[in-house]
Short mmCIF file of C-alpha atoms in Angstrom, two decimals:
data_model
loop_
_atom_site.label_atom_id
_atom_site.label_comp_id
_atom_site.label_asym_id
_atom_site.label_seq_id
_atom_site.Cartn_x
_atom_site.Cartn_y
_atom_site.Cartn_z
CA MET S 1 23.71 -0.09 19.56
CA THR S 2 20.81 2.11 20.62
CA LEU S 3 19.61 4.53 17.98
CA LEU S 4 17.51 7.66 18.42
CA LEU S 5 16.55 7.50 22.06
CA HIS S 6 14.22 10.45 21.66
CA TRP S 7 12.81 9.72 18.22
CA SER S 8 9.26 9.39 19.59
CA GLU S 9 9.29 12.97 20.87
CA ARG S 10 10.63 14.24 17.56
CA LEU S 11 7.89 12.39 15.74
CA ASP S 12 5.25 14.06 17.88
CA GLN S 13 6.66 17.43 16.84
CA ALA S 14 6.64 16.49 13.14
CA LEU S 15 3.13 14.99 12.99
CA PRO S 16 1.15 18.23 12.42
CA GLU S 17 3.27 19.06 9.38
CA LEU S 18 2.97 15.49 8.08
CA ILE S 19 -0.81 15.60 8.42
CA GLU S 20 -0.93 18.82 6.41
CA LEU S 21 1.29 17.22 3.81
CA ARG S 22 -1.04 14.24 3.61
CA ARG S 23 -4.00 16.56 3.09
CA HIS S 24 -2.14 18.28 0.25
CA LEU S 25 -1.48 14.92 -1.42
CA HIS S 26 -5.10 13.93 -0.93
CA ALA S 27 -6.28 17.10 -2.64
CA HIS S 28 -3.88 16.58 -5.56
CA PRO S 29 -4.04 12.88 -6.46
CA GLU S 30 -2.29 11.41 -9.49
CA LEU S 31 -3.14 8.20 -11.33
CA SER S 32 -0.83 5.20 -11.73
CA GLY S 33 2.23 6.04 -13.79
CA GLU S 34 1.40 9.75 -13.67
CA GLU S 35 2.73 10.53 -10.18
CA HIS S 36 5.04 13.29 -11.45
CA GLN S 37 4.19 16.08 -8.98
CA THR S 38 3.88 13.62 -6.10
CA ALA S 39 7.37 12.32 -6.89
CA VAL S 40 8.79 15.85 -7.06
CA LEU S 41 7.28 16.68 -3.66
CA VAL S 42 8.54 13.43 -2.12
CA ALA S 43 12.04 13.88 -3.51
CA GLY S 44 12.21 17.46 -2.24
CA GLN S 45 11.14 16.45 1.25
CA LEU S 46 13.69 13.63 1.37
CA ARG S 47 16.56 15.80 0.15
CA GLY S 48 15.62 18.40 2.73
CA ASP S 49 16.01 15.73 5.41
CA GLY S 50 19.45 14.73 4.14
CA TRP S 51 18.67 11.52 2.24
CA ARG S 52 20.45 10.48 -0.95
CA VAL S 53 17.67 10.57 -3.54
CA SER S 54 17.23 8.99 -6.97
CA GLU S 55 14.24 9.96 -9.10
CA GLY S 56 12.73 8.17 -12.07
CA VAL S 57 13.31 4.72 -10.52
CA GLY S 58 10.55 2.54 -11.92
CA ARG S 59 9.49 5.38 -14.24
CA THR S 60 7.91 7.77 -11.70
CA GLY S 61 9.22 6.17 -8.50
CA VAL S 62 11.60 7.66 -5.94
CA LEU S 63 14.36 5.81 -4.12
CA ALA S 64 16.15 7.26 -1.08
CA GLU S 65 19.04 5.96 1.00
CA LEU S 66 20.59 6.87 4.34
CA GLY S 67 23.63 5.41 6.05
CA PRO S 68 26.63 3.61 4.52
CA ILE S 69 26.86 3.73 0.73
CA GLY S 70 26.74 0.24 -0.70
CA GLY S 71 24.77 -1.32 2.13
CA PRO S 72 23.79 -3.66 3.57
CA PHE S 73 20.28 -2.20 3.45
CA VAL S 74 16.95 -2.69 5.13
CA GLY S 75 14.05 -1.33 3.13
CA LEU S 76 10.60 0.21 3.43
CA ARG S 77 8.20 0.36 0.52
CA VAL S 78 5.24 2.76 0.30
CA ASP S 79 3.04 3.45 -2.74
CA MET S 80 1.93 6.83 -4.14
CA ASP S 81 -0.77 6.41 -6.82
CA ALA S 82 -4.48 7.27 -6.71
CA LEU S 83 -7.55 5.72 -8.34
CA PRO S 84 -10.00 6.75 -11.10
CA VAL S 85 -12.75 7.30 -8.51
CA GLU S 86 -14.93 10.37 -7.98
CA GLU S 87 -14.58 11.60 -4.39
CA ARG S 88 -17.78 12.01 -2.36
CA THR S 89 -16.42 12.62 1.15
CA GLY S 90 -17.20 16.34 1.42
CA LEU S 91 -13.82 16.98 3.07
CA VAL S 92 -12.39 20.48 2.89
CA TYR S 93 -9.25 18.90 1.43
CA ALA S 94 -11.14 16.59 -0.96
CA SER S 95 -9.65 15.85 -4.36
CA ARG S 96 -9.47 18.82 -6.71
CA ARG S 97 -9.19 16.54 -9.73
CA GLU S 98 -12.44 15.33 -11.20
CA GLY S 99 -12.70 11.56 -11.24
CA VAL S 100 -9.41 10.97 -9.38
CA MET S 101 -9.15 10.16 -5.67
CA HIS S 102 -6.87 8.65 -3.06
CA ALA S 103 -9.47 6.00 -2.27
CA CYS S 104 -6.95 3.39 -1.12
CA GLY S 105 -4.89 5.32 1.42
CA HIS S 106 -1.74 5.70 -0.64
CA ASP S 107 -1.50 9.36 0.36
CA LEU S 108 -1.22 8.17 3.96
CA HIS S 109 1.31 5.50 2.97
CA THR S 110 3.46 8.14 1.29
CA CYS S 111 3.44 10.31 4.41
CA ILE S 112 4.26 7.32 6.59
CA GLY S 113 7.38 6.87 4.48
CA LEU S 114 8.21 10.57 4.78
CA GLY S 115 7.64 10.43 8.53
CA VAL S 116 10.02 7.49 8.93
CA ALA S 117 12.53 9.39 6.80
CA ARG S 118 12.18 12.47 9.00
CA VAL S 119 12.84 10.50 12.19
CA LEU S 120 15.75 8.43 10.89
CA ALA S 121 17.43 11.51 9.40
CA GLU S 122 18.21 12.70 12.94
CA GLU S 123 20.74 9.89 13.40
CA GLU S 124 24.26 11.13 12.74
CA SER S 125 25.93 7.73 12.39
CA MET S 126 24.08 4.71 11.06
CA PRO S 127 26.07 1.46 10.61
CA ILE S 128 23.32 -0.16 8.53
CA GLY S 129 21.84 1.47 5.45
CA VAL S 130 18.13 2.21 5.05
CA ARG S 131 16.44 2.37 1.66
CA LEU S 132 12.99 3.84 1.07
CA LEU S 133 11.02 2.86 -2.02
CA PHE S 134 8.27 5.31 -2.99
CA GLN S 135 6.50 3.22 -5.59
CA PRO S 136 4.23 4.25 -8.46
CA ALA S 137 1.42 2.29 -10.13
CA GLU S 138 0.51 -0.16 -7.39
CA GLU S 139 -3.11 -0.04 -8.51
CA LEU S 140 -2.04 -1.44 -11.88
CA CYS S 141 0.19 -4.03 -10.19
CA GLU S 142 3.02 -2.73 -12.36
CA GLY S 143 5.06 -0.29 -10.29
CA ALA S 144 6.82 -2.83 -8.08
CA ARG S 145 8.04 -4.72 -11.13
CA TRP S 146 9.21 -1.46 -12.71
CA MET S 147 11.21 -0.58 -9.60
CA ARG S 148 12.62 -4.09 -9.23
CA MET S 149 13.80 -4.01 -12.86
CA ASP S 150 15.55 -0.71 -12.10
CA GLY S 151 17.46 -2.35 -9.25
CA ALA S 152 15.43 -1.05 -6.30
CA THR S 153 15.75 -4.35 -4.41
CA ASP S 154 19.45 -4.92 -5.15
CA GLY S 155 21.41 -5.17 -1.90
CA LEU S 156 18.31 -5.32 0.30
CA GLU S 157 18.38 -7.87 3.12
CA ALA S 158 14.85 -7.23 4.40
CA LEU S 159 11.84 -5.23 3.23
CA PHE S 160 8.82 -3.94 5.14
CA GLY S 161 5.48 -2.64 3.89
CA VAL S 162 2.16 -1.31 5.15
CA HIS S 163 -1.38 -1.01 3.83
CA VAL S 164 -4.37 0.68 5.44
CA CYS S 165 -7.28 -1.51 6.53
CA PRO S 166 -10.76 0.00 7.01
CA GLU S 167 -11.91 -3.13 8.86
CA LEU S 168 -9.49 -2.48 11.75
CA PRO S 169 -9.92 0.37 14.26
CA THR S 170 -7.46 3.24 14.32
CA GLY S 171 -4.71 2.61 16.85
CA SER S 172 -4.46 -1.06 15.94
CA ILE S 173 -2.58 -3.09 13.36
CA GLY S 174 -3.02 -6.56 11.88
CA VAL S 175 -0.14 -9.00 11.35
CA ARG S 176 0.03 -12.39 9.69
CA SER S 177 2.88 -14.79 8.89
CA GLY S 178 2.81 -16.62 5.59
CA CYS S 179 0.30 -15.81 2.88
CA LEU S 180 -1.21 -12.33 3.31
CA THR S 181 -2.77 -11.64 -0.10
CA ALA S 182 -3.73 -13.63 -3.17
CA ALA S 183 -2.14 -14.12 -6.55
CA ALA S 184 -4.08 -12.28 -9.23
CA GLY S 185 -4.69 -12.78 -12.92
CA GLU S 186 -6.55 -10.90 -15.66
CA LEU S 187 -8.99 -12.79 -17.87
CA ASP S 188 -10.14 -11.71 -21.35
CA ILE S 189 -12.54 -14.08 -23.13
CA GLU S 190 -13.99 -13.47 -26.58
CA VAL S 191 -17.00 -15.61 -27.50
CA ILE S 192 -17.56 -15.84 -31.27
CA GLY S 193 -20.97 -16.92 -32.53
CA GLU S 194 -23.12 -16.10 -35.56
CA GLY S 195 -25.38 -13.06 -35.78
CA GLY S 196 -28.99 -13.07 -36.88
CA HIS S 197 -32.48 -11.65 -36.48
CA GLY S 198 -33.78 -11.47 -32.92
CA ALA S 199 -37.03 -13.10 -34.05
CA ARG S 200 -35.27 -16.18 -35.44
CA PRO S 201 -32.64 -17.28 -32.89
CA HIS S 202 -32.61 -20.80 -34.31
CA GLN S 203 -30.92 -19.41 -37.42
CA ALA S 204 -28.11 -17.79 -35.42
CA MET S 205 -25.55 -18.66 -32.76
CA ASP S 206 -26.29 -16.30 -29.86
CA ALA S 207 -22.95 -15.12 -28.46
CA ILE S 208 -24.64 -13.34 -25.52
CA TRP S 209 -26.45 -16.48 -24.41
CA ILE S 210 -23.28 -18.57 -24.79
CA ALA S 211 -21.23 -15.96 -22.86
CA ALA S 212 -23.77 -16.19 -20.04
CA ARG S 213 -23.21 -19.96 -20.01
CA VAL S 214 -19.45 -19.33 -19.77
CA VAL S 215 -19.87 -17.06 -16.73
CA CYS S 216 -22.13 -19.54 -14.94
CA GLY S 217 -20.13 -22.56 -16.06
CA LEU S 218 -16.86 -21.25 -14.65
CA GLN S 219 -18.51 -20.53 -11.29
CA GLU S 220 -20.01 -24.03 -11.19
CA ALA S 221 -16.72 -25.62 -12.18
CA ILE S 222 -14.92 -23.87 -9.31
CA SER S 223 -17.23 -25.49 -6.78
CA ARG S 224 -17.07 -28.94 -8.35
CA ARG S 225 -13.63 -29.32 -9.90
CA LEU S 226 -11.33 -27.44 -7.51
CA ASP S 227 -10.40 -28.18 -3.89
CA ALA S 228 -12.55 -26.04 -1.58
CA LEU S 229 -9.58 -25.82 0.81
CA HIS S 230 -7.67 -23.86 -1.86
CA PRO S 231 -10.12 -21.08 -2.74
CA VAL S 232 -10.27 -19.62 -6.24
CA VAL S 233 -12.34 -16.58 -7.19
CA VAL S 234 -13.28 -15.72 -10.78
CA SER S 235 -15.19 -12.44 -11.12
CA PHE S 236 -16.26 -10.73 -14.32
CA GLY S 237 -16.31 -6.95 -14.23
CA LYS S 238 -17.21 -6.15 -17.82
CA ILE S 239 -19.37 -7.75 -20.52
CA GLU S 240 -19.60 -6.12 -23.92
CA GLY S 241 -21.40 -7.27 -27.05
CA GLY S 242 -24.26 -6.70 -29.44
CA GLN S 243 -25.29 -3.85 -31.73
CA ALA S 244 -29.07 -3.48 -31.47
CA PHE S 245 -32.05 -4.69 -29.44
CA ASN S 246 -33.36 -6.93 -32.24
CA VAL S 247 -30.06 -8.31 -33.57
CA ILE S 248 -28.51 -11.45 -32.11
CA ALA S 249 -24.89 -10.67 -31.20
CA ASP S 250 -22.13 -12.51 -33.02
CA ARG S 251 -19.37 -11.55 -30.54
CA VAL S 252 -19.15 -10.91 -26.80
CA GLN S 253 -16.13 -9.92 -24.74
CA LEU S 254 -15.84 -10.89 -21.06
CA LEU S 255 -13.26 -9.15 -18.85
CA GLY S 256 -12.58 -10.47 -15.37
CA THR S 257 -10.13 -11.18 -12.61
CA VAL S 258 -8.88 -14.41 -11.06
CA ARG S 259 -7.67 -14.69 -7.46
CA CYS S 260 -6.03 -17.64 -5.70
CA LEU S 261 -4.02 -18.15 -2.51
CA ASP S 262 -2.16 -21.31 -3.54
CA GLY S 263 0.71 -20.67 -5.94
CA ALA S 264 0.67 -24.20 -7.37
CA VAL S 265 -3.07 -24.00 -8.08
CA PHE S 266 -2.65 -20.52 -9.56
CA ASP S 267 -0.10 -21.82 -12.06
CA LYS S 268 -2.61 -24.40 -13.32
CA LEU S 269 -5.53 -21.98 -13.72
CA PRO S 270 -4.79 -20.69 -17.25
CA ALA S 271 -4.94 -24.18 -18.77
CA TRP S 272 -7.97 -25.13 -16.66
CA ILE S 273 -9.92 -22.00 -17.64
CA GLU S 274 -9.03 -22.49 -21.31
CA GLN S 275 -10.33 -26.05 -21.17
CA ILE S 276 -13.63 -25.12 -19.51
CA VAL S 277 -14.35 -22.15 -21.79
CA GLN S 278 -13.55 -24.06 -24.98
CA ALA S 279 -15.72 -26.98 -23.88
CA ILE S 280 -18.72 -24.74 -23.15
CA CYS S 281 -18.44 -22.74 -26.36
CA GLY S 282 -17.70 -25.79 -28.46
CA SER S 283 -20.80 -27.59 -27.19
CA PHE S 284 -22.92 -24.86 -28.82
CA GLY S 285 -20.87 -24.62 -32.00
CA ALA S 286 -19.22 -21.35 -31.05
CA GLU S 287 -15.55 -20.42 -30.89
CA ALA S 288 -13.64 -18.81 -28.05
CA ILE S 289 -10.40 -16.86 -27.70
CA VAL S 290 -9.07 -16.94 -24.12
CA ARG S 291 -6.34 -14.50 -23.07
CA TYR S 292 -4.90 -14.84 -19.57
CA ARG S 293 -2.35 -12.54 -17.94
CA SER S 294 -0.73 -13.26 -14.61
CA ILE S 295 -0.65 -9.97 -12.67
CA THR S 296 1.14 -10.66 -9.39
CA PRO S 297 2.00 -13.59 -7.10
CA PRO S 298 0.80 -13.88 -3.48
CA VAL S 299 2.40 -11.76 -0.76
CA TYR S 300 4.30 -14.13 1.51
CA ASN S 301 5.20 -12.63 4.89
CA ASP S 302 8.49 -13.96 6.23
CA PRO S 303 7.73 -15.45 9.70
CA GLU S 304 10.93 -14.15 11.33
CA LEU S 305 10.43 -10.59 10.10
CA THR S 306 6.73 -10.73 10.99
CA ASP S 307 7.61 -11.77 14.55
CA LEU S 308 10.06 -8.86 14.77
CA LEU S 309 7.44 -6.39 13.53
CA GLU S 310 4.84 -7.78 15.93
CA SER S 311 7.20 -7.43 18.88
CA CYS S 312 8.07 -3.85 17.95
CA ALA S 313 4.41 -2.96 17.46
CA ILE S 314 3.56 -4.31 20.90
CA SER S 315 6.29 -2.13 22.40
CA GLN S 316 4.81 0.95 20.67
CA ILE S 317 1.03 0.54 20.84
CA GLY S 318 0.39 -2.29 23.32
CA LYS S 319 -0.34 -5.99 22.95
CA GLU S 320 -4.12 -5.52 22.86
CA ARG S 321 -3.84 -3.43 19.70
CA VAL S 322 -1.70 -5.86 17.74
CA LEU S 323 -4.10 -8.30 16.14
CA ARG S 324 -3.19 -11.56 14.45
CA LEU S 325 -5.09 -11.93 11.20
CA GLU S 326 -6.58 -15.40 10.97
CA GLN S 327 -7.31 -15.35 7.24
CA PRO S 328 -5.44 -13.98 4.22
CA SER S 329 -7.09 -11.61 1.78
CA LEU S 330 -8.09 -12.45 -1.78
CA GLY S 331 -7.07 -8.92 -2.71
CA ALA S 332 -3.79 -8.53 -4.61
CA GLU S 333 -0.70 -6.46 -3.79
CA ASP S 334 2.30 -6.04 -6.05
CA PHE S 335 4.51 -5.79 -2.97
CA ALA S 336 4.76 -9.49 -3.82
CA GLU S 337 6.86 -8.62 -6.88
CA LEU S 338 9.52 -7.06 -4.66
CA LEU S 339 9.54 -10.17 -2.47
CA GLN S 340 10.78 -12.20 -5.44
CA LYS S 341 14.22 -10.77 -4.65
CA VAL S 342 14.16 -10.16 -0.90
CA ARG S 343 12.35 -11.52 2.13
CA GLY S 344 9.90 -9.16 3.75
CA THR S 345 6.60 -8.62 5.50
CA MET S 346 3.61 -6.29 5.24
CA PHE S 347 1.13 -5.37 7.96
CA ARG S 348 -2.38 -3.92 7.98
CA LEU S 349 -2.87 -0.49 9.54
CA GLY S 350 -6.24 0.20 11.16
CA VAL S 351 -7.86 3.43 9.91
CA SER S 352 -11.51 3.06 10.97
CA GLY S 353 -13.02 5.69 13.26
CA PRO S 354 -15.87 5.42 15.80
CA ASN S 355 -18.45 5.55 13.00
CA GLY S 356 -16.72 3.00 10.83
CA CYS S 357 -15.03 3.51 7.49
CA ALA S 358 -16.18 3.13 3.89
CA PRO S 359 -14.50 0.33 1.90
CA LEU S 360 -11.35 0.83 -0.10
CA HIS S 361 -11.85 2.05 -3.69
CA ASN S 362 -15.08 3.77 -2.62
CA GLY S 363 -15.78 7.47 -3.23
CA GLN S 364 -16.66 7.91 0.45
CA PHE S 365 -13.49 6.31 1.82
CA CYS S 366 -12.26 8.56 4.62
CA LEU S 367 -9.61 7.37 7.06
CA GLU S 368 -8.68 8.53 10.55
CA GLU S 369 -5.58 10.71 10.30
CA SER S 370 -4.28 9.66 13.71
CA SER S 371 -3.37 6.34 12.09
CA LEU S 372 -0.46 8.18 10.45
CA GLY S 373 1.46 8.37 13.72
CA VAL S 374 0.76 4.71 14.49
CA GLY S 375 2.19 3.58 11.15
CA ILE S 376 5.32 5.71 11.54
CA ARG S 377 5.94 4.50 15.10
CA VAL S 378 5.58 0.82 14.26
CA LEU S 379 7.80 0.99 11.17
CA THR S 380 10.47 3.20 12.75
CA ALA S 381 10.74 0.89 15.74
CA THR S 382 10.90 -2.15 13.46
CA LEU S 383 13.63 -0.74 11.21
CA LEU S 384 15.71 0.27 14.22
CA ALA S 385 15.25 -3.15 15.80
CA TRP S 386 16.30 -4.87 12.59
CA MET S 387 19.42 -2.68 12.40
CA ASP S 388 20.26 -3.46 16.04
CA GLU S 389 19.95 -7.19 15.40
CA ARG S 390 21.91 -7.03 12.14
CA SER S 391 24.73 -5.09 13.85
CA ARG S 392 24.80 -7.54 16.77
CA LEU S 393 25.14 -10.53 14.45
CA ALA S 394 27.89 -8.78 12.49
CA LEU S 395 29.85 -8.16 15.71
CA GLU S 396 29.45 -11.79 16.77
CA ARG S 397 30.85 -12.99 13.46
CA THR S 398 33.94 -10.84 13.92
#
């Protein structure tokens, strides 16, 4: 089976419209769980291209299918949500919403999905079904779970994903088998001391001072009590406590995140953190309440599917532009939640221009738009190759 011999030419014709669509999405970002207008636009585009569309999957998500009803299916997941970040790029199509920005490239991801949909829609007869998952709330690490609970992965035999990477130049991609991103957890620690006058600390139990010992103690414990070959990161992003400059605080709240690449180590972290925090606070006579929430497991890239994607990428953009990533990222991705039900792989899409690129989640993040075509080409070729292989194996079995 050879599908869409001229799909590359059709993509070239569609790219200007897709770039304009991406600029529209960039100018009208929506936060996690609030992607209502984005979902309406996506659903309208997909229906116009002849896809079977379901809205409200995973709350504000969109699911689209093409090919035989009932599967089997190969899937592509792209995310749609923006961040609570003030844009400072100066672009003519910069965000029109104060304090909201597509600072993680999800507007590009959405248009990659729409571009793949546009190309595949040209095929009149498709023996293998394709399912597109336009996911909400990735930034909260919630949307993938919402969609999975609504059956978005049911019947899928393989799933592919993409995420922009400002460290890689436009025109290139990064691939990695095995662990791609870390497991992530949310940490909420309340240190309870005894308030008092700032001039007489010996008559109080200083919750701020004890909380500082907790922050430092956890960092020290990581380097001395955990295997350095299985990295763990604990970072605190918010500390809140105290009422006045001359009053010793009786309570302090610490909010942070925990990242780990090893699933077995990650499972042990809640008990380990509880033990360390209670020991530190108890040694000063204070109390502690430790709340730990597991956010998402690591993304594990299936080696066979990663090899397929790498081969297809080489055929589209050349071997020199397909880079093997030596190290995983300690960032988190709830694509991992979808992989609890189906094997899959995600690749990194280079978006850096000649002058570099600001980091993700930064108000000056500005990607190279030509990366849109690269992402569509790599994923279209990969989906078609998977369908070819799946059809070949089916024929051999008969």
